[in-house]
PDB file of C-alpha atoms and ligand atoms in Angstrom:
ATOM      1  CA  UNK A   1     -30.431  65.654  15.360  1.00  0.00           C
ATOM      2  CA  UNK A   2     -27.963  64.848  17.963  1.00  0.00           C
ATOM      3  CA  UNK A   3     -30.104  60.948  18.667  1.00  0.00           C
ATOM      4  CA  UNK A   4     -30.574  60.369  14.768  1.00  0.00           C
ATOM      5  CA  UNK A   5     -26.151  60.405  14.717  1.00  0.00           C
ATOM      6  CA  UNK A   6     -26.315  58.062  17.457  1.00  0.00           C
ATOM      7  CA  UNK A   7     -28.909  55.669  16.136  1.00  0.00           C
ATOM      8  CA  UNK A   8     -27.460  55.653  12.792  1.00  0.00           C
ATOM      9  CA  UNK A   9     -24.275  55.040  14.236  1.00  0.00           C
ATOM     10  CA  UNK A  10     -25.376  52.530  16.296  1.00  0.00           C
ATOM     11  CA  UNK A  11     -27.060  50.672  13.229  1.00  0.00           C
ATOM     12  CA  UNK A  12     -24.114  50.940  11.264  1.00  0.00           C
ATOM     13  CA  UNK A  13     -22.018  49.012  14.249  1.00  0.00           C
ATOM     14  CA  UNK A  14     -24.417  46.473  14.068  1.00  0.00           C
ATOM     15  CA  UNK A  15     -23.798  45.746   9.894  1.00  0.00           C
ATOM     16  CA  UNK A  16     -19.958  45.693  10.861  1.00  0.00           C
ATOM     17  CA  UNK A  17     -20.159  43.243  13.355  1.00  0.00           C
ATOM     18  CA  UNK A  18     -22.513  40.838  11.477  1.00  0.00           C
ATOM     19  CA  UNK A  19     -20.518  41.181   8.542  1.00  0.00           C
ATOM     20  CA  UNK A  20     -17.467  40.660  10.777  1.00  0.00           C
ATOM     21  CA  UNK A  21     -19.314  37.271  12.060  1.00  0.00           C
ATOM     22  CA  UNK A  22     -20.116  36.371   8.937  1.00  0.00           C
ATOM     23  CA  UNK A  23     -16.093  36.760   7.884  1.00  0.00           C
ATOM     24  CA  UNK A  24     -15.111  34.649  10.761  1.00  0.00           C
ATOM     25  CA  UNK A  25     -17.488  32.503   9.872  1.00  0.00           C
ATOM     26  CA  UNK A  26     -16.495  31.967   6.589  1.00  0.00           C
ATOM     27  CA  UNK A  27     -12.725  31.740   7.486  1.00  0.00           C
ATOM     28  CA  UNK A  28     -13.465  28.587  10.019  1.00  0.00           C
ATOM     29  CA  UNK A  29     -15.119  27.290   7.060  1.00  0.00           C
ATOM     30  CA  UNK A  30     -12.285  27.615   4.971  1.00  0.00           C
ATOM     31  CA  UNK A  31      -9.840  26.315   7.721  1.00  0.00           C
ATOM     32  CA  UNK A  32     -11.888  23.531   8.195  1.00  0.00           C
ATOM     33  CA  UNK A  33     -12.070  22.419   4.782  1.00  0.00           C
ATOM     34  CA  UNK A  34      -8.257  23.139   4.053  1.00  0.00           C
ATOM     35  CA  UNK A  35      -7.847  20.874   6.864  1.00  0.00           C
ATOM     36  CA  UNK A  36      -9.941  17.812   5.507  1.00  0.00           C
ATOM     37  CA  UNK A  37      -8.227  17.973   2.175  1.00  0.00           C
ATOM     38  CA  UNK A  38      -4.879  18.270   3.680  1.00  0.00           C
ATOM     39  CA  UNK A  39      -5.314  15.174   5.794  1.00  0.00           C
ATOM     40  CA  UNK A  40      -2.440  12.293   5.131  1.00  0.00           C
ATOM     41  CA  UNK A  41      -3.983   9.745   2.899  1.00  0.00           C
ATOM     42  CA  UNK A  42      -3.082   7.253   6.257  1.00  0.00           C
ATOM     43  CA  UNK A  43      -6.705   8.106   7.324  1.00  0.00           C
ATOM     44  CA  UNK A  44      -8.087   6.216   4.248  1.00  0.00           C
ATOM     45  CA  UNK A  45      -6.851   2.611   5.394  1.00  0.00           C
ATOM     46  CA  UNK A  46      -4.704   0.591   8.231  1.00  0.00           C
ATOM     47  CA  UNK A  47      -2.984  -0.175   5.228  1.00  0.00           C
ATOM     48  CA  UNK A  48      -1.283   2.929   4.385  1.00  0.00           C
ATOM     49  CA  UNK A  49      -0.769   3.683   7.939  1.00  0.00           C
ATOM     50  CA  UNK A  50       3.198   4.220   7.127  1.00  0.00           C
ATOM     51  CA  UNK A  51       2.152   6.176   4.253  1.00  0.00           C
ATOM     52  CA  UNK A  52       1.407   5.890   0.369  1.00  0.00           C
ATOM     53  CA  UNK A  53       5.025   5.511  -1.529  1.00  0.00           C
ATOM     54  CA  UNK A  54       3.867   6.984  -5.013  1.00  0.00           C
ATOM     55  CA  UNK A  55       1.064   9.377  -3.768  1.00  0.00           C
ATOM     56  CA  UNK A  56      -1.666   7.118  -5.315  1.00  0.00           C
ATOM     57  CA  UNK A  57      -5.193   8.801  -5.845  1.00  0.00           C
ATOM     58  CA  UNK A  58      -8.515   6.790  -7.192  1.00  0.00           C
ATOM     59  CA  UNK A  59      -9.042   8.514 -10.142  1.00  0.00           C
ATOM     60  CA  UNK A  60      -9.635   7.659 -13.468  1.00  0.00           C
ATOM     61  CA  UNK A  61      -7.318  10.554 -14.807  1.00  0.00           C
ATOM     62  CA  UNK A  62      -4.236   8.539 -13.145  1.00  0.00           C
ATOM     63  CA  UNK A  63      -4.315   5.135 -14.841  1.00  0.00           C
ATOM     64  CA  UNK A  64      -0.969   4.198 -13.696  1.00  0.00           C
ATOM     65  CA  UNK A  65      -0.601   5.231 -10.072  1.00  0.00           C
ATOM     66  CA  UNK A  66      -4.712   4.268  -9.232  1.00  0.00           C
ATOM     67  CA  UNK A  67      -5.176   4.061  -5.695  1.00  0.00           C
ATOM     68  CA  UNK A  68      -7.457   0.726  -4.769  1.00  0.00           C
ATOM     69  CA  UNK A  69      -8.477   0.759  -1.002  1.00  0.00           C
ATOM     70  CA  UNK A  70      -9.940  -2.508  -0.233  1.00  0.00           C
ATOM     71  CA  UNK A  71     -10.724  -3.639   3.510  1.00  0.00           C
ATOM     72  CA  UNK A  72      -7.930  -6.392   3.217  1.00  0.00           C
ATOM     73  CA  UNK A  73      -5.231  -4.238   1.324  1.00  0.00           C
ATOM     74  CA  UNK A  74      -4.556  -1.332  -0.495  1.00  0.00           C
ATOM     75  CA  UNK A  75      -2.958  -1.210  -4.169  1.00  0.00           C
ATOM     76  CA  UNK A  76      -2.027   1.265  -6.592  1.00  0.00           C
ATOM     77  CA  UNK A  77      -2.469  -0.356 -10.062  1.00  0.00           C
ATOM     78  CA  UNK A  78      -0.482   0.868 -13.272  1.00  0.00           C
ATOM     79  CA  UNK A  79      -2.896   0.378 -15.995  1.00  0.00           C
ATOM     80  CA  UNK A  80      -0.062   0.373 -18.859  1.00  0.00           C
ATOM     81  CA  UNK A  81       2.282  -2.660 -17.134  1.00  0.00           C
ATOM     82  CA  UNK A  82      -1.228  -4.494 -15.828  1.00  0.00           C
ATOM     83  CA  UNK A  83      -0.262  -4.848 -12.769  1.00  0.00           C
ATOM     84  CA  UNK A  84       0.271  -3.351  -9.368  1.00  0.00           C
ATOM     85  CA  UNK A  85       3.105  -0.778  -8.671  1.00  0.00           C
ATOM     86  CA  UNK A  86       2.461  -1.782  -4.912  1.00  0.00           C
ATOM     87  CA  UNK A  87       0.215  -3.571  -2.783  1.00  0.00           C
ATOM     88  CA  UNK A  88       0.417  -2.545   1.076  1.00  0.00           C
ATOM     89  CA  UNK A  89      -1.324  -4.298   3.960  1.00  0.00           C
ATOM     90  CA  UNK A  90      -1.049  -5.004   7.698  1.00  0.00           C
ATOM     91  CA  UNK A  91      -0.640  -8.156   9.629  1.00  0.00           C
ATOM     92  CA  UNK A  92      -1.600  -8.963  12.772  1.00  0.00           C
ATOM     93  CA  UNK A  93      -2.735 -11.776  14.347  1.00  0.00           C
ATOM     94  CA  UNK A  94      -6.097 -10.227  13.308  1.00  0.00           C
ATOM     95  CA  UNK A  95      -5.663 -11.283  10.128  1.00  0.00           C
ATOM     96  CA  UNK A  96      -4.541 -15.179  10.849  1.00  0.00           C
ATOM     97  CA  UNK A  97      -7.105 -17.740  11.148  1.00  0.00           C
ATOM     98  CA  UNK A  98      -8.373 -21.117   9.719  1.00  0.00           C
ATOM     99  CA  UNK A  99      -9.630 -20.371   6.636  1.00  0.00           C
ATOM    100  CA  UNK A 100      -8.494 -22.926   3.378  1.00  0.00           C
ATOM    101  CA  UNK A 101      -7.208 -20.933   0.167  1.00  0.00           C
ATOM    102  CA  UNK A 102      -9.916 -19.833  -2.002  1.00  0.00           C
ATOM    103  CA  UNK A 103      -7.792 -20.365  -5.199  1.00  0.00           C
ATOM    104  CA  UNK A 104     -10.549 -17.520  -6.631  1.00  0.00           C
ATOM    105  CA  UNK A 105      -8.240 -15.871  -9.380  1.00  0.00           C
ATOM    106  CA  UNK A 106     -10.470 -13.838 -11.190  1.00  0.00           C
ATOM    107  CA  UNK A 107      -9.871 -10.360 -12.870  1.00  0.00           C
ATOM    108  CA  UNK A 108     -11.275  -7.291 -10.594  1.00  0.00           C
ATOM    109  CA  UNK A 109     -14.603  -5.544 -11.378  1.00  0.00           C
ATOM    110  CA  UNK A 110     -13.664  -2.687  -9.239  1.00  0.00           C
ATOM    111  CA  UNK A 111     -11.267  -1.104 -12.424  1.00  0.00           C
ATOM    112  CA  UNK A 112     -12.854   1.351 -14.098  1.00  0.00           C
ATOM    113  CA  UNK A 113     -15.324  -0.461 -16.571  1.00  0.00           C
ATOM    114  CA  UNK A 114     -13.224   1.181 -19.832  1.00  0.00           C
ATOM    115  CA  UNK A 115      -9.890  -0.094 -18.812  1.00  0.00           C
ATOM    116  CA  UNK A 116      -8.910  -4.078 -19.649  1.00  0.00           C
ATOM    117  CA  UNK A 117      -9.378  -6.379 -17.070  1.00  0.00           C
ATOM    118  CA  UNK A 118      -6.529  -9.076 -16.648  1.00  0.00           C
ATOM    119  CA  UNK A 119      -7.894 -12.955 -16.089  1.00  0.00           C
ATOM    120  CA  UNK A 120      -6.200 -15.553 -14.908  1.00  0.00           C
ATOM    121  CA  UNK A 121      -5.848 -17.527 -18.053  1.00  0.00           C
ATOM    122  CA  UNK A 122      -4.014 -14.323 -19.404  1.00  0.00           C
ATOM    123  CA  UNK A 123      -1.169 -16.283 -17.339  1.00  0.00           C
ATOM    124  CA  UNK A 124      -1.611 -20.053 -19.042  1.00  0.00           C
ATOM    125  CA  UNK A 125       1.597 -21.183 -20.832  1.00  0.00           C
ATOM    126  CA  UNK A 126       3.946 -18.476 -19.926  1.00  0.00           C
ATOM    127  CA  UNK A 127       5.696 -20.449 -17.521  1.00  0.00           C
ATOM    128  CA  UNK A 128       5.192 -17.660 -15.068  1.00  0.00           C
ATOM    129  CA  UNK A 129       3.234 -18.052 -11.549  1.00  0.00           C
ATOM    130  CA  UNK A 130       0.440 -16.082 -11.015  1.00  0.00           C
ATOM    131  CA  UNK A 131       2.116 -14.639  -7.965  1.00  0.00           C
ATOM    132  CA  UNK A 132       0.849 -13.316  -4.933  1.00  0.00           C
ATOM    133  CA  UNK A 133       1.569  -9.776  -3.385  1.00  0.00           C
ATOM    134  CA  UNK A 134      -0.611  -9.767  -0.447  1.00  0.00           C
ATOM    135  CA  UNK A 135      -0.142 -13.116   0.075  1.00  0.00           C
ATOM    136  CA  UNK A 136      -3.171 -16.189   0.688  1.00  0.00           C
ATOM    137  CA  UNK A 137      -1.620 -17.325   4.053  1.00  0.00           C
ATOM    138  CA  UNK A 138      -1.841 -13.180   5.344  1.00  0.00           C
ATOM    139  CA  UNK A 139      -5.498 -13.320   5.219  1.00  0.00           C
ATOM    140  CA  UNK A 140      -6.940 -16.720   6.598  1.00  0.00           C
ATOM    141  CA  UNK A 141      -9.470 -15.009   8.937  1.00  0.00           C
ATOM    142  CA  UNK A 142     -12.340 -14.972   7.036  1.00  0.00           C
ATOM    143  CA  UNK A 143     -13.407 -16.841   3.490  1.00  0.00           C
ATOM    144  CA  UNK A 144     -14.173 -13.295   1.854  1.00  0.00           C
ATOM    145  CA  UNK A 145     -10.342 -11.932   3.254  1.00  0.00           C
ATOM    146  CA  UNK A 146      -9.055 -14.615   1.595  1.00  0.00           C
ATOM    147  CA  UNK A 147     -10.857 -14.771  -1.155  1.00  0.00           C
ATOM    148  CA  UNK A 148      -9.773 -10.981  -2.093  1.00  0.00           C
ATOM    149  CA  UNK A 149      -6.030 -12.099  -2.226  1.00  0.00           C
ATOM    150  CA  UNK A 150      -6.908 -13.668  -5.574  1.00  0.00           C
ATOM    151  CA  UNK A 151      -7.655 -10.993  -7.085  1.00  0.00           C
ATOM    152  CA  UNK A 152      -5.781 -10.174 -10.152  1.00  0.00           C
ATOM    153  CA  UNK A 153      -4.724  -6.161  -9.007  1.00  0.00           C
ATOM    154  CA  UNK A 154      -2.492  -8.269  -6.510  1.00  0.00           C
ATOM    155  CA  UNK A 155      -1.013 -10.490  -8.696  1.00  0.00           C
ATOM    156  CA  UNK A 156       2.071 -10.321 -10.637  1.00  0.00           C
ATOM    157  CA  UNK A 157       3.947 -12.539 -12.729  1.00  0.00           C
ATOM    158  CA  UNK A 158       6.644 -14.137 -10.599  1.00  0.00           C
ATOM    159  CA  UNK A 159       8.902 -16.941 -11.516  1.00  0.00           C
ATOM    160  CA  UNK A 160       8.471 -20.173 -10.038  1.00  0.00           C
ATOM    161  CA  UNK A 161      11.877 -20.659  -8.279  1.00  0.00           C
ATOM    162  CA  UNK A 162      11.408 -17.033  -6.956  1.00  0.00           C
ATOM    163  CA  UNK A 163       7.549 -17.344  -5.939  1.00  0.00           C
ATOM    164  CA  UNK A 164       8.038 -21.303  -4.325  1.00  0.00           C
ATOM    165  CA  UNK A 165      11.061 -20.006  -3.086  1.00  0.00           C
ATOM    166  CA  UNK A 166      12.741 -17.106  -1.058  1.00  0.00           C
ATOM    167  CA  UNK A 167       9.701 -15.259  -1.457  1.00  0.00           C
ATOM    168  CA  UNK A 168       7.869 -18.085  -0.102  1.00  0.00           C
ATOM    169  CA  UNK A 169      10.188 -18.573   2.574  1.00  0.00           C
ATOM    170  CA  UNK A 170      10.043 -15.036   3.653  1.00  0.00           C
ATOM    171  CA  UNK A 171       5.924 -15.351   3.607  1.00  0.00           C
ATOM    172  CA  UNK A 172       6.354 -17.658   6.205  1.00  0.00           C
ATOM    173  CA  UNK A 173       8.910 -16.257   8.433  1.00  0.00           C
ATOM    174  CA  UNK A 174       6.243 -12.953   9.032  1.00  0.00           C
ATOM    175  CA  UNK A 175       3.848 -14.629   9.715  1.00  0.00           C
ATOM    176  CA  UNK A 176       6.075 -16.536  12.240  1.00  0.00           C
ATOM    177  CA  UNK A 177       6.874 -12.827  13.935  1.00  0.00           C
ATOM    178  CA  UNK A 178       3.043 -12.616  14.066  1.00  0.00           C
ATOM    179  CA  UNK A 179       3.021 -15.568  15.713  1.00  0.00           C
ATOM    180  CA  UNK A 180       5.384 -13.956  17.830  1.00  0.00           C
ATOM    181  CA  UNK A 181       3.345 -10.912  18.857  1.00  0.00           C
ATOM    182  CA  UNK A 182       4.289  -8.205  15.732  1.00  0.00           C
ATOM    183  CA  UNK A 183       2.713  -6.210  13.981  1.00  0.00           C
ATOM    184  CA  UNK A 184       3.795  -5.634  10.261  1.00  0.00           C
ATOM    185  CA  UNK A 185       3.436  -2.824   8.026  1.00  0.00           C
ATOM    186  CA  UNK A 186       4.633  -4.891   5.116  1.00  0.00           C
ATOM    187  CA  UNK A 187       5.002  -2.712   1.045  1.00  0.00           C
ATOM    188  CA  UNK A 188       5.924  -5.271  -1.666  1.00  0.00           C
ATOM    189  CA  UNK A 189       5.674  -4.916  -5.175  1.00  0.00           C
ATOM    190  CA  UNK A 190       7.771  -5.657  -8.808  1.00  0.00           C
ATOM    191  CA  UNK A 191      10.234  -2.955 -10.643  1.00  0.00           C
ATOM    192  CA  UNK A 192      12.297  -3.029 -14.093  1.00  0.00           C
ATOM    193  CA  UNK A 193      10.859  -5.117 -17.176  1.00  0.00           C
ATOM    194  CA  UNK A 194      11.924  -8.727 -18.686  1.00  0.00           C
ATOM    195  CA  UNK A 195       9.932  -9.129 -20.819  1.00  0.00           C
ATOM    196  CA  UNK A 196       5.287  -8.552 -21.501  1.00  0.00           C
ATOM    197  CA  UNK A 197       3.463 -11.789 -21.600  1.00  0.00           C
ATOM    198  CA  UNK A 198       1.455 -12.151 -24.808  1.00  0.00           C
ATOM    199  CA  UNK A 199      -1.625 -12.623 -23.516  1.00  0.00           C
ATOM    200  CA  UNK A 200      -3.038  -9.736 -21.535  1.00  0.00           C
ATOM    201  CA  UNK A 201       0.173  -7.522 -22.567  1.00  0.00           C
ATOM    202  CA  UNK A 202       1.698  -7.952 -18.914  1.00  0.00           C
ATOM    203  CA  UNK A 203       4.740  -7.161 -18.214  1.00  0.00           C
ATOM    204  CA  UNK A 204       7.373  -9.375 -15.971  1.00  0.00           C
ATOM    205  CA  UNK A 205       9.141  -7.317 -13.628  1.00  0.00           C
ATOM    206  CA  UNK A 206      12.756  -8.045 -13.192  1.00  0.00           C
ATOM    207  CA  UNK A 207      12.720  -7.973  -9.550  1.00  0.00           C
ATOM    208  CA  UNK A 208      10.201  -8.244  -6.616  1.00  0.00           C
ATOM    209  CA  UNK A 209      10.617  -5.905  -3.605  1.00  0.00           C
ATOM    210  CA  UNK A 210       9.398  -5.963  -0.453  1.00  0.00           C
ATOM    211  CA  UNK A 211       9.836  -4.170   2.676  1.00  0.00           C
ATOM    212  CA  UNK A 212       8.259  -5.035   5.871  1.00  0.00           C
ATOM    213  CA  UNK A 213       8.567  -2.993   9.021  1.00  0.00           C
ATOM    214  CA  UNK A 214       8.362  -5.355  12.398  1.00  0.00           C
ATOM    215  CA  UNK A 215       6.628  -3.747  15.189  1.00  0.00           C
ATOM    216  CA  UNK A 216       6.150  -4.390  19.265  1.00  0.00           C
ATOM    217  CA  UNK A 217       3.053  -2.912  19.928  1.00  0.00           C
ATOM    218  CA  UNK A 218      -0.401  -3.070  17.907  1.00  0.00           C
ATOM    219  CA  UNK A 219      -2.688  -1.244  16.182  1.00  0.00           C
ATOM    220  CA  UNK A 220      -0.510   2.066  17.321  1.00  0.00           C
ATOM    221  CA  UNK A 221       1.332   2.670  13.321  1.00  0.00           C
ATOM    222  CA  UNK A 222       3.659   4.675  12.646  1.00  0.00           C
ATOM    223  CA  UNK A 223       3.171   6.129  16.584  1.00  0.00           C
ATOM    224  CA  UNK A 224       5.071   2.407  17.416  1.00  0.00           C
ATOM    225  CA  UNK A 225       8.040   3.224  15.413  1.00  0.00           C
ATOM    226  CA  UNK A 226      11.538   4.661  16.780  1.00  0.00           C
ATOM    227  CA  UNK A 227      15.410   4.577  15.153  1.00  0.00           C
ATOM    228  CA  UNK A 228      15.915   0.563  16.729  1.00  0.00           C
ATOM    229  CA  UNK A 229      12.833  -0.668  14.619  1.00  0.00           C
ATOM    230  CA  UNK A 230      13.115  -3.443  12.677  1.00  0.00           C
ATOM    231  CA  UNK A 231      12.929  -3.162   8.920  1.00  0.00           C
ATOM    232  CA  UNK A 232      13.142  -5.881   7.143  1.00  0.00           C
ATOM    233  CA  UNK A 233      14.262  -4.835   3.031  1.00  0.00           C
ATOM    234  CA  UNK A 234      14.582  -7.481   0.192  1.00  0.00           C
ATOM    235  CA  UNK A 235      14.776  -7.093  -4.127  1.00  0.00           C
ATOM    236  CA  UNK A 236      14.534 -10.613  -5.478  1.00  0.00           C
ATOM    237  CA  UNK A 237      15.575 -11.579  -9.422  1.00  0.00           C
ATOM    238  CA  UNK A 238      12.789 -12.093 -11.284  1.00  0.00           C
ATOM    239  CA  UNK A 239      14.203 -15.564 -12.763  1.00  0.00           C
ATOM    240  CA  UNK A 240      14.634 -19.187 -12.494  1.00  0.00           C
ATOM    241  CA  UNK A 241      17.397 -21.389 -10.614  1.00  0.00           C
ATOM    242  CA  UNK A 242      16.669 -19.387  -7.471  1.00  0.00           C
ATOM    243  CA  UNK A 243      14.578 -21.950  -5.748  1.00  0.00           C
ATOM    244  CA  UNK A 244      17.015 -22.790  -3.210  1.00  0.00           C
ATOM    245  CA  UNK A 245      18.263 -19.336  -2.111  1.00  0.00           C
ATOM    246  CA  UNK A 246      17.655 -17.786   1.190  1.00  0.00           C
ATOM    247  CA  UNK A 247      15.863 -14.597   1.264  1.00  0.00           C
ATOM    248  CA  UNK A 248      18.228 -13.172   4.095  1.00  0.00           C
ATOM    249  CA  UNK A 249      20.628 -12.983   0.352  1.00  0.00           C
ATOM    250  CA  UNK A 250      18.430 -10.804  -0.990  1.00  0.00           C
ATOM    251  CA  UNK A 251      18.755  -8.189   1.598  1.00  0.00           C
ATOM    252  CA  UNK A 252      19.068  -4.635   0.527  1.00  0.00           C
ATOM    253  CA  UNK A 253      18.340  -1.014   2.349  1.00  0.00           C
ATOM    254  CA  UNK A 254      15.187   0.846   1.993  1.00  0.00           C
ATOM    255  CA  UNK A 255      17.037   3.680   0.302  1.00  0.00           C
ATOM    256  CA  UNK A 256      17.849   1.283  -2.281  1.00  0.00           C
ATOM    257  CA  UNK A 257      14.134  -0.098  -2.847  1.00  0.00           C
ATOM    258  CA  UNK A 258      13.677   3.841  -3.420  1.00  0.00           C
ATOM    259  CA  UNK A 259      16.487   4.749  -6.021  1.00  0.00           C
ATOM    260  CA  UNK A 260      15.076   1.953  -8.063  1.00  0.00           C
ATOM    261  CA  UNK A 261      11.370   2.539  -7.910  1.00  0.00           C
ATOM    262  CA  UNK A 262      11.236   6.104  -7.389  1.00  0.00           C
ATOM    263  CA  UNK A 263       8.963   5.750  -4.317  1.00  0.00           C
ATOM    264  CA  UNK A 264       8.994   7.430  -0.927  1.00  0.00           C
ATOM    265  CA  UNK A 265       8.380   4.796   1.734  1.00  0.00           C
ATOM    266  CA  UNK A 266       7.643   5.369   5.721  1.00  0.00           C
ATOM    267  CA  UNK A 267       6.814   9.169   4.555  1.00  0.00           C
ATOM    268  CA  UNK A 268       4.464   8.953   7.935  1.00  0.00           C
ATOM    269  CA  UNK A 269       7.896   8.723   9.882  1.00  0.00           C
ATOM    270  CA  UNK A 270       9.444  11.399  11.097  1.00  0.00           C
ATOM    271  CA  UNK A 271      12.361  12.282   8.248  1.00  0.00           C
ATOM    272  CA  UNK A 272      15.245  11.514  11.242  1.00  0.00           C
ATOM    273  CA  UNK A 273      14.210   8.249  12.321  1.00  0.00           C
ATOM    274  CA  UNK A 274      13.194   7.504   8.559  1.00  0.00           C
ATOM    275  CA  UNK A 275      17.134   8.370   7.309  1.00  0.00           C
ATOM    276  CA  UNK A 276      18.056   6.109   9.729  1.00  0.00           C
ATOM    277  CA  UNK A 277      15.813   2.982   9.137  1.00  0.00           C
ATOM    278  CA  UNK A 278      16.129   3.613   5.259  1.00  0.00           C
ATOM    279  CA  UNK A 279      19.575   3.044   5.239  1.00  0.00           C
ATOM    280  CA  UNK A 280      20.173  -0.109   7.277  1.00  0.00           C
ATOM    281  CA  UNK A 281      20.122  -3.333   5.979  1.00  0.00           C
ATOM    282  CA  UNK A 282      18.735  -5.828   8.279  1.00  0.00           C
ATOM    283  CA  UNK A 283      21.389  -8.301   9.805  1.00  0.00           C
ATOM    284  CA  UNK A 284      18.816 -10.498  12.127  1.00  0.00           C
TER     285      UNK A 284
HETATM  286 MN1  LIG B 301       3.337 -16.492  -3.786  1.00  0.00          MN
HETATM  287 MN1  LIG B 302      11.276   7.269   2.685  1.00  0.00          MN
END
């Protein structure tokens, strides 16, 4: 009697502690799984190492915030304007090369095959450029690098005097800090309307932004950032008779690239250094 207690004791010990395995088990499952999902969207791409300003995510079901993660650049594409929201990339001297423009405008088969497509021609006669965001000269490494530049989910209607000029100018002066031994983390993108281009039903923007963050030591991200880095912030009219402008006028704060987009930038910053590089405007 007394041994048949003990043995069915004994048995029942060993169902607890396999069904207390089992619950462990299943909890570092859950834990581990929690963790994947929860992981910044910085893992996707070297892009959005700083971090994704409008919480972009590739699906379908989000036509205007669509996240586009391509090896030279990462976009989120608003499906109503026809254009990008934003188009962030890195520079290095990784990136810099040799390589002659492609001049490849074509529309971009990686849309989802229901939505409309823009093509280049959409742009013919509307006196607008078919303006970079990522620009040509950023990725001169290899033919397909630059080749995906030309794209039409990085290009927005620009003006000429604002495309061929400050913005140009600005182009050229990071790559010049690359030349110098940066690294950029560089955001740019268009906000407000002027008008929608017949063809294509694109709409103008009435300003391009950009904001560019200058750093001393590669390939480290947001881990190279502190409350003395460099950010360079600029909001350029949208319009003619600008051509001979500096950029350095078009200087604004990151804080106010966010009131008028409604985007979080550097959200991969600590919130104390961020508050303080958001609200300087760059002087150099
Ligand atoms: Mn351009
Ligand atoms: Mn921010």
């Amino acid at each position: 009697m007394g041994y048949e207690v003990q043995r069915r004791g004994a048995i029942a010990a060993r169902i607890r502690s396999r069904w207390y395995l089992a619950a462990v088990g299943c909890l570092l499952l859950l834990l581990v799984g929690c963790n994947l999902l929860l992981k910044p969207p910085a893992t996707i791409s070297v892009h959005l190492a700083l971090g994704n300003p409008s919480n972009a995510t590739a699906s379908p079901l989000s036509p205007d915030n669509y996240l586009m993660v391509k090896p030279e650049y990462t976009l989120s594409y608003n499906n109503s304007k026809r254009i990008p929201n934003w188009v962030s990339w890195q520079l290095n001297e990784s990136w810099l090369g040799t390589v002659r423009r492609s001049n490849d405008f074509r529309p971009d088969d990686q849309l989802p095959a229901e939505w409309y497509r823009v093509l280049p021609t959409d742009y013919n006669g509307s006196g607008f450029d078919r303006g970079h965001l990522a620009p040509s000269g950023d990725r001169t490494n290899t033919p397909d690098a630059n080749s995906a530049t030309f794209l039409m989910t990085n290009i927005l209607p620009q003006s000429k005097a604002n495309n061929q000029g400050p913005w140009q100018q600005l182009e050229s002066d990071c790559r010049s800090l690359v030349r110098q031994g940066k690294e950029l983390y560089i955001v740019a993108g268009g906000y407000g309307k002027k008008r929608v281009l017949t063809k294509g039903s694109i709409v103008v923007p009435a300003y391009t932004w950009k904001v560019i963050v200058v750093l001393d030591r590669l390939n480290a991200g947001s881990r190279a950032i502190n409350e003395q880095t460099r950010v360079i912030a600029v909001s350029v009219p949208n319009f003619e008779g600008i051509r001979e402008t500096d950029w350095q006028t078009y200087r604004v704060s990151v804080d106010a690239i966010e009131a008028a987009t409604g985007y979080d930038f550097l959200t991969n910053v600590p919130v104390g250094v961020q508050a303080v590089l958001e609200r300087r405007v760059d002087t150099q």
